[in-house]
Coordinates of C-alpha atoms in Angstrom, one line a residue:
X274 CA 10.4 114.5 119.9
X275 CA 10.6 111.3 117.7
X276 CA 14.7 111.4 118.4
X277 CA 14.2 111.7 122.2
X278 CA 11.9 108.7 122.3
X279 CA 14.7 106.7 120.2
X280 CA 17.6 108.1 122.4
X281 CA 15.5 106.8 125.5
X282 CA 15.3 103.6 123.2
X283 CA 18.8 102.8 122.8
X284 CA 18.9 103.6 126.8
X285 CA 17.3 101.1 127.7
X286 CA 18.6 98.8 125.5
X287 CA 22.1 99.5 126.9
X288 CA 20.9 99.5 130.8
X289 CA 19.7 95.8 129.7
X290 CA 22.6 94.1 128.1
X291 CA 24.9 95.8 130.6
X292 CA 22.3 94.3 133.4
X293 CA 21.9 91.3 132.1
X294 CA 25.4 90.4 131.4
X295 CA 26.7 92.0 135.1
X296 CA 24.0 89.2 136.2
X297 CA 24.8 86.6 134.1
X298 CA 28.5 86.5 135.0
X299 CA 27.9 87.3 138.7
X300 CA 25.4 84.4 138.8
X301 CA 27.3 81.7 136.8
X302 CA 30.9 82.3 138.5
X303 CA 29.1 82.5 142.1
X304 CA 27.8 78.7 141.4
X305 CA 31.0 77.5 140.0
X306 CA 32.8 78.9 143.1
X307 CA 30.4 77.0 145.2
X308 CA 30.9 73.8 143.0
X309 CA 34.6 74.8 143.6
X310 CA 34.6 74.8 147.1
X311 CA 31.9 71.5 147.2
X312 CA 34.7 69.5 145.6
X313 CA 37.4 70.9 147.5
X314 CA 35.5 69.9 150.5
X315 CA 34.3 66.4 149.5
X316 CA 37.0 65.5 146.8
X317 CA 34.5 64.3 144.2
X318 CA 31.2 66.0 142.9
X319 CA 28.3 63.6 142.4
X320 CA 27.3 63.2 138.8
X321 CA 24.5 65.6 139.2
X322 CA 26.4 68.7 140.7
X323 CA 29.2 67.9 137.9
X324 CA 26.9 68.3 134.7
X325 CA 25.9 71.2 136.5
X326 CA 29.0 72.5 136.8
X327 CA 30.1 72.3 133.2
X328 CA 26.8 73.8 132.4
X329 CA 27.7 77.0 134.4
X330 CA 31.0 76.9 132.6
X331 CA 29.6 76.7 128.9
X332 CA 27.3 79.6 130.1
X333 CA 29.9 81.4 131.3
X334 CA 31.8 81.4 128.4
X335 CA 28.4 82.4 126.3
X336 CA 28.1 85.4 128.3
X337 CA 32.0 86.3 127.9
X338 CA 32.3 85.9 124.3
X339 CA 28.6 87.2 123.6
X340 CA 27.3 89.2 125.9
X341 CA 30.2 91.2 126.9
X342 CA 30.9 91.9 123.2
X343 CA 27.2 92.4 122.4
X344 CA 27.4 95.4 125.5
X345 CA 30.2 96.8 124.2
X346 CA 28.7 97.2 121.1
X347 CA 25.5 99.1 122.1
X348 CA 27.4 101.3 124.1
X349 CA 29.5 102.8 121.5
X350 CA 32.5 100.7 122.7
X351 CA 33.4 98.6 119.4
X352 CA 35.8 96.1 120.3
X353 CA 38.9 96.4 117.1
X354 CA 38.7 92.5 116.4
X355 CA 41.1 91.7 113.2
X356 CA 39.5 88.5 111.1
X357 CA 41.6 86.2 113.8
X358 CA 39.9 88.0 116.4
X359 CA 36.5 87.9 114.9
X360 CA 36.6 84.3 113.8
X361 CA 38.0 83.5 117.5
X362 CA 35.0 85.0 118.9
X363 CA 32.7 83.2 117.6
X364 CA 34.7 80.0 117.8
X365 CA 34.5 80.2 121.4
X366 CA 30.3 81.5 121.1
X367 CA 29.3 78.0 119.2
X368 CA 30.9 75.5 120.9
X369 CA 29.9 77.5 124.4
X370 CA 26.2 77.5 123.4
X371 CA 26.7 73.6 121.9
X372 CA 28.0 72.5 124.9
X373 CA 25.5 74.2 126.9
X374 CA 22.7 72.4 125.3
X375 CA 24.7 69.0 125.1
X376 CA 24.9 69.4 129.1
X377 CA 21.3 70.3 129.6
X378 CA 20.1 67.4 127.4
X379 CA 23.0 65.2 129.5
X380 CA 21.1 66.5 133.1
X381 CA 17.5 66.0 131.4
X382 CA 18.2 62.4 130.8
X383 CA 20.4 61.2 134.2
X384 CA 17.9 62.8 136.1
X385 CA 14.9 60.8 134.5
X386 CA 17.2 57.6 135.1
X387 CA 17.9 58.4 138.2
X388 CA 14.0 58.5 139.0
X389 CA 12.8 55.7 137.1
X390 CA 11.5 52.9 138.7
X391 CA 13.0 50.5 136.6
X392 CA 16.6 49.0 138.3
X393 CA 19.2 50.2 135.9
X394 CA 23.1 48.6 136.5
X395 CA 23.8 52.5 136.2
X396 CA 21.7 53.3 138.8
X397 CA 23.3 50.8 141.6
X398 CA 27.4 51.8 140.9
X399 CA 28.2 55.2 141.6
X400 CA 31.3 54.8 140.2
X401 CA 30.2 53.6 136.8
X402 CA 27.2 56.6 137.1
X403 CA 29.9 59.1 137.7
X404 CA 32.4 57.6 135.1
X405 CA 29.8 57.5 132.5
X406 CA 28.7 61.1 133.0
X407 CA 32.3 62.5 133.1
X408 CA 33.1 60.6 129.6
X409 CA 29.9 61.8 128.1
X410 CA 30.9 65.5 129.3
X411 CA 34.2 65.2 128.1
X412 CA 33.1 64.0 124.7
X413 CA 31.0 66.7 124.4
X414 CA 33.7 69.3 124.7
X415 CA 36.0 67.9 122.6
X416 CA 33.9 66.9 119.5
X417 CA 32.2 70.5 119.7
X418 CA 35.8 72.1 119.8
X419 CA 36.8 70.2 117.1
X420 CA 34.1 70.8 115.0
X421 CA 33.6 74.2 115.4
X422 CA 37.3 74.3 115.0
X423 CA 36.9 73.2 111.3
X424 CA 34.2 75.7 110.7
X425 CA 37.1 78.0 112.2
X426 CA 39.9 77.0 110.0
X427 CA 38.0 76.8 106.7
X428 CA 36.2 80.2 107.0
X429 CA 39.7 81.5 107.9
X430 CA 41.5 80.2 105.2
X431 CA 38.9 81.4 102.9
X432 CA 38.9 84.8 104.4
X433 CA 42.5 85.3 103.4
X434 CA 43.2 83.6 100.2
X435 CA 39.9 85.4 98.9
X436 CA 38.9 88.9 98.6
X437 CA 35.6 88.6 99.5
X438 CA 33.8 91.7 100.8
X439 CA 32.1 90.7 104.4
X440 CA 28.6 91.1 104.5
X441 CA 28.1 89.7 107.7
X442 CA 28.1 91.4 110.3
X443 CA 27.8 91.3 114.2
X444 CA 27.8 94.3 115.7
X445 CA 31.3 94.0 117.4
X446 CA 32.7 92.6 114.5
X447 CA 32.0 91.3 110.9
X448 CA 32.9 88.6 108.5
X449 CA 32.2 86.6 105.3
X450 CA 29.3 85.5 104.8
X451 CA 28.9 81.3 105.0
X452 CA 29.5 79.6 101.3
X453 CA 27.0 76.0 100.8
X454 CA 29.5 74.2 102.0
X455 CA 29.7 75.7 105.8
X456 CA 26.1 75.7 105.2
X457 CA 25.9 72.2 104.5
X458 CA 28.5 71.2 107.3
X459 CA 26.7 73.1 109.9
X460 CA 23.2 71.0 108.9
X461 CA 25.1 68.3 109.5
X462 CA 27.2 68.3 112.3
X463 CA 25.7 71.0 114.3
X464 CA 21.7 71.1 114.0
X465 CA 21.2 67.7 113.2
X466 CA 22.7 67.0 116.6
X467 CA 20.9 69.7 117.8
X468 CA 17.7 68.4 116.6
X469 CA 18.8 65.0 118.4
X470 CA 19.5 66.8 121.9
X471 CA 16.1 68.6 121.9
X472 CA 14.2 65.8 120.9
X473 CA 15.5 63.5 124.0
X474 CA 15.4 66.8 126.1
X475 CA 11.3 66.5 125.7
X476 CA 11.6 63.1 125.5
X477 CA 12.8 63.2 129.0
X478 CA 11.2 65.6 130.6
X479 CA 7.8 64.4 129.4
X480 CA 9.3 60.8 131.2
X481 CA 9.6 63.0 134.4
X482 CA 6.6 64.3 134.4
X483 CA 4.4 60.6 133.5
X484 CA 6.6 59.6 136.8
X485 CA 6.4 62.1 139.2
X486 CA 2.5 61.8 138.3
X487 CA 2.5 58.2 139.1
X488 CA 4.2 58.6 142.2
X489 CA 1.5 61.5 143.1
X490 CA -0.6 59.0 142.6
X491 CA 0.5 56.5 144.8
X492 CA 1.6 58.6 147.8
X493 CA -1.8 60.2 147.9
X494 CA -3.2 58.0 150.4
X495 CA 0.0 58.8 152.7
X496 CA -0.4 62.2 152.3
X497 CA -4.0 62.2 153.6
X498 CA -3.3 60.0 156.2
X499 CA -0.7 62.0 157.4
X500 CA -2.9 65.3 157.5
X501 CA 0.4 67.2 155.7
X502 CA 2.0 67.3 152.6
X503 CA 4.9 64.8 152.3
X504 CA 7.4 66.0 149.7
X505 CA 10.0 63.2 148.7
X506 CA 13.5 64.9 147.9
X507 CA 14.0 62.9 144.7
X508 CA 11.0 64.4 143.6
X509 CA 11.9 67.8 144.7
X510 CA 15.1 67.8 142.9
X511 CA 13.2 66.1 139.7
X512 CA 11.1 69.2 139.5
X513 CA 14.0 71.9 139.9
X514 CA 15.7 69.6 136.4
X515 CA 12.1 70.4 135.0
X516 CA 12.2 73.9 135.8
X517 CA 15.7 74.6 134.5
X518 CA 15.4 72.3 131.4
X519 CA 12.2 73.9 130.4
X520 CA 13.5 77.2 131.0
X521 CA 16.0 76.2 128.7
X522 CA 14.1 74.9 126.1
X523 CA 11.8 78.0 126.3
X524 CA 14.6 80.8 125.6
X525 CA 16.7 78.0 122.7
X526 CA 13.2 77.5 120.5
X527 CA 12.2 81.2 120.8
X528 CA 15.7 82.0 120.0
X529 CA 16.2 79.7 117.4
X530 CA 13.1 81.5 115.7
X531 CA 14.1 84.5 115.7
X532 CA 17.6 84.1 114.1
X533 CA 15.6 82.0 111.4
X534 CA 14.4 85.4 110.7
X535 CA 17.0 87.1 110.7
X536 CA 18.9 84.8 108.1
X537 CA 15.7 85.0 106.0
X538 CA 14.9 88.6 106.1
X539 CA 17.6 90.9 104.5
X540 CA 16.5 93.9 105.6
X541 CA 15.7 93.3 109.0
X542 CA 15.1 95.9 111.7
X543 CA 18.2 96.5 114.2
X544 CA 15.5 95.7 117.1
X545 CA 15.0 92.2 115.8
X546 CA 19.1 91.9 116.5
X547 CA 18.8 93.5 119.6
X548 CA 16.1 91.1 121.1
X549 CA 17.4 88.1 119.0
X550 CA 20.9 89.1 121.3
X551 CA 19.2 89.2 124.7
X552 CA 17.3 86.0 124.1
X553 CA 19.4 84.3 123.2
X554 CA 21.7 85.5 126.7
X555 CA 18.2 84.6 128.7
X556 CA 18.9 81.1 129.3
X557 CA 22.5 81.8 130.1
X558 CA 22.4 84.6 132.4
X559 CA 18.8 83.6 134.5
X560 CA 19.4 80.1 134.2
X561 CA 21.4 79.9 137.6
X562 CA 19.2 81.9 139.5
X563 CA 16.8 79.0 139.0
X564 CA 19.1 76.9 140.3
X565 CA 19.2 79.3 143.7
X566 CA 16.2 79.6 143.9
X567 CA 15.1 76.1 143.7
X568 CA 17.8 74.4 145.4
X569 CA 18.8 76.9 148.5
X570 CA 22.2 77.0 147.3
X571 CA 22.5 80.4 149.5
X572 CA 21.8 78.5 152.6
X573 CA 23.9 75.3 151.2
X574 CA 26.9 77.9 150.6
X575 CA 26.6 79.5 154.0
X576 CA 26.7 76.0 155.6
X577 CA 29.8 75.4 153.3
X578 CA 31.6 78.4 154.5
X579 CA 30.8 78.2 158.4
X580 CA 32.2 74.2 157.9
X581 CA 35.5 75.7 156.1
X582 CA 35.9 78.4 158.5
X583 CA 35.7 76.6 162.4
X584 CA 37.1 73.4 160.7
X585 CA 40.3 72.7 162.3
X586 CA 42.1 71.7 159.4
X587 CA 40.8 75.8 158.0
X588 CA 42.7 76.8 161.7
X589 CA 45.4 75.0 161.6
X590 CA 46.4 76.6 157.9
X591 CA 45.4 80.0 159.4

């Protein structure tokens, strides 16, 4: 009896991570075709809907590195990665999930601007607003890649000029274990930004939330004048950023607990992996279903597909 409940166990672990990953990507690539089709159709995304984008990228690429491999893994399916492989793998998993939380602190804080009642010179040129967003999205990418890439390098050259035996291991694939120096590189150049990006993550949400309060505040007497409920789009859109920020925030502490555990407990339980795994795939997977469901992107992509289809540029080509 006790092995029947265990084999229903690791059931429904597997109908998870294969559910939630089949989500995930179906969710994150729908978007970016959207986004896709968006700047096909007007040439150039606003600021806004470009952070996003990247955002859903970085996700993506969470989701194809981890969450793919993580299924794989609890199906019986263990991917053969060499050291190369291995090392590759979680190359591409770091600067993903870095990125992703560089982006999401990025959206936090241009959305905040954008609502704040104070006039800012970035706030009255589009053109510097979208330049600025697109050079702090492309400096994200490249100093993650090149830092993860020295954590890459250095752990590979060590792997080969060293016979170490790995005592890490990730379920689809194993390595060495980090010396004090990776350890001391990745306080510095990855958590300490880390730290940085969550701490002006609450800073600006909490800046959201003091003005969206005062503008409550002040449109109160409209409202009761009116007899209805007036909702202001800017505000609208300020509290979708809220929801999907806090969403993320949520999923990355919780997460962020947990593997704290799991590098301080040696003998921890395969079920701490396992839920460490799909939280950490939470944010990644759900987060553009929050982005559906708050911004009617369904309708917005129907509309987008019945203007590319009776267009007469779309009949010409056909």
């Amino acid at each position: 009896m006790p092995n029947h409940k265990m084999d229903v166990w690791k059931l429904a672990i597997r109908i998870i991570f294969l559910s939630q990953t089949t989500i995930g990507i179906m969710g994150n690539l729908s978007l970016i075709f959207y986004y896709l089709v968006l700047s096909f159709r007007e040439y150039a995304l606003k600021p806004k809907d470009l952070i996003l984008m990247h955002l859903l990228t970085a996700n993506t690429l969470i989701i194809l590195s981890a969450g793919v491999a993580h299924t794989m893994a609890v199906w019986g399916l263990k991917p053969s990665f060499n050291d190369f492989g291995c090392l590759l793998l979680l190359f591409i998993q770091g600067f993903a999930r870095n990125v992703s939380m560089g982006t999401t602190c990025l959206l936090s804080i241009f959305q905040a601007m954008t609502i704040s009642p104070r006039k800012l010179c970035l706030k009255d040129h589009k053109v510097k607003e979208t330049k600025f967003v697109g050079w702090s999205i492309s400096l994200l990418w490249v100093f993650y890649v090149l830092i993860r890439f020295i954590f890459f390098m250095y752990t590979f050259i060590r792997t080969n000029s060293q016979n170490i035996t790995r005592n890490r291991d990730f379920g689809y694939c194993s390595t060495i274990a980090p010396d004090e120096i990776i350890d001391s590189l990745y306080a510095a150049l990855v958590m300490c930004p880390e730290f940085l990006f969550a701490v002006l993550i609450i800073w600006s949400s909490t800046s959201m939330i003091l003005i969206l309060y005062g503008h409550k505040q002040r449109v109160q007497h409209i409202r009761s004048s009116h007899g209805s409920r007036i909702k202001c789009p800017e505000s609208k859109a300020t509290q979708n950023i809220l929801a999907l920020v806090c969403t993320f925030l949520a999923f990355y502490t919780l997460s962020t607990i947990l593997r704290g555990c799991i590098a301080l407990l040696y003998n921890h339980s395969l079920w701490v992996m396992y839920i460490t795994h799909l939280t950490s795939l939470c944010f990644p997977c759900f987060g553009p279903y929050i982005l559906i469901s708050h911004y009617s992107i369904v309708s917005r992509l129907s509309l987008t597909w019945l203007r590319v289809k009776f267009s007469p540029h779309f009949i010409v080509i056909m």
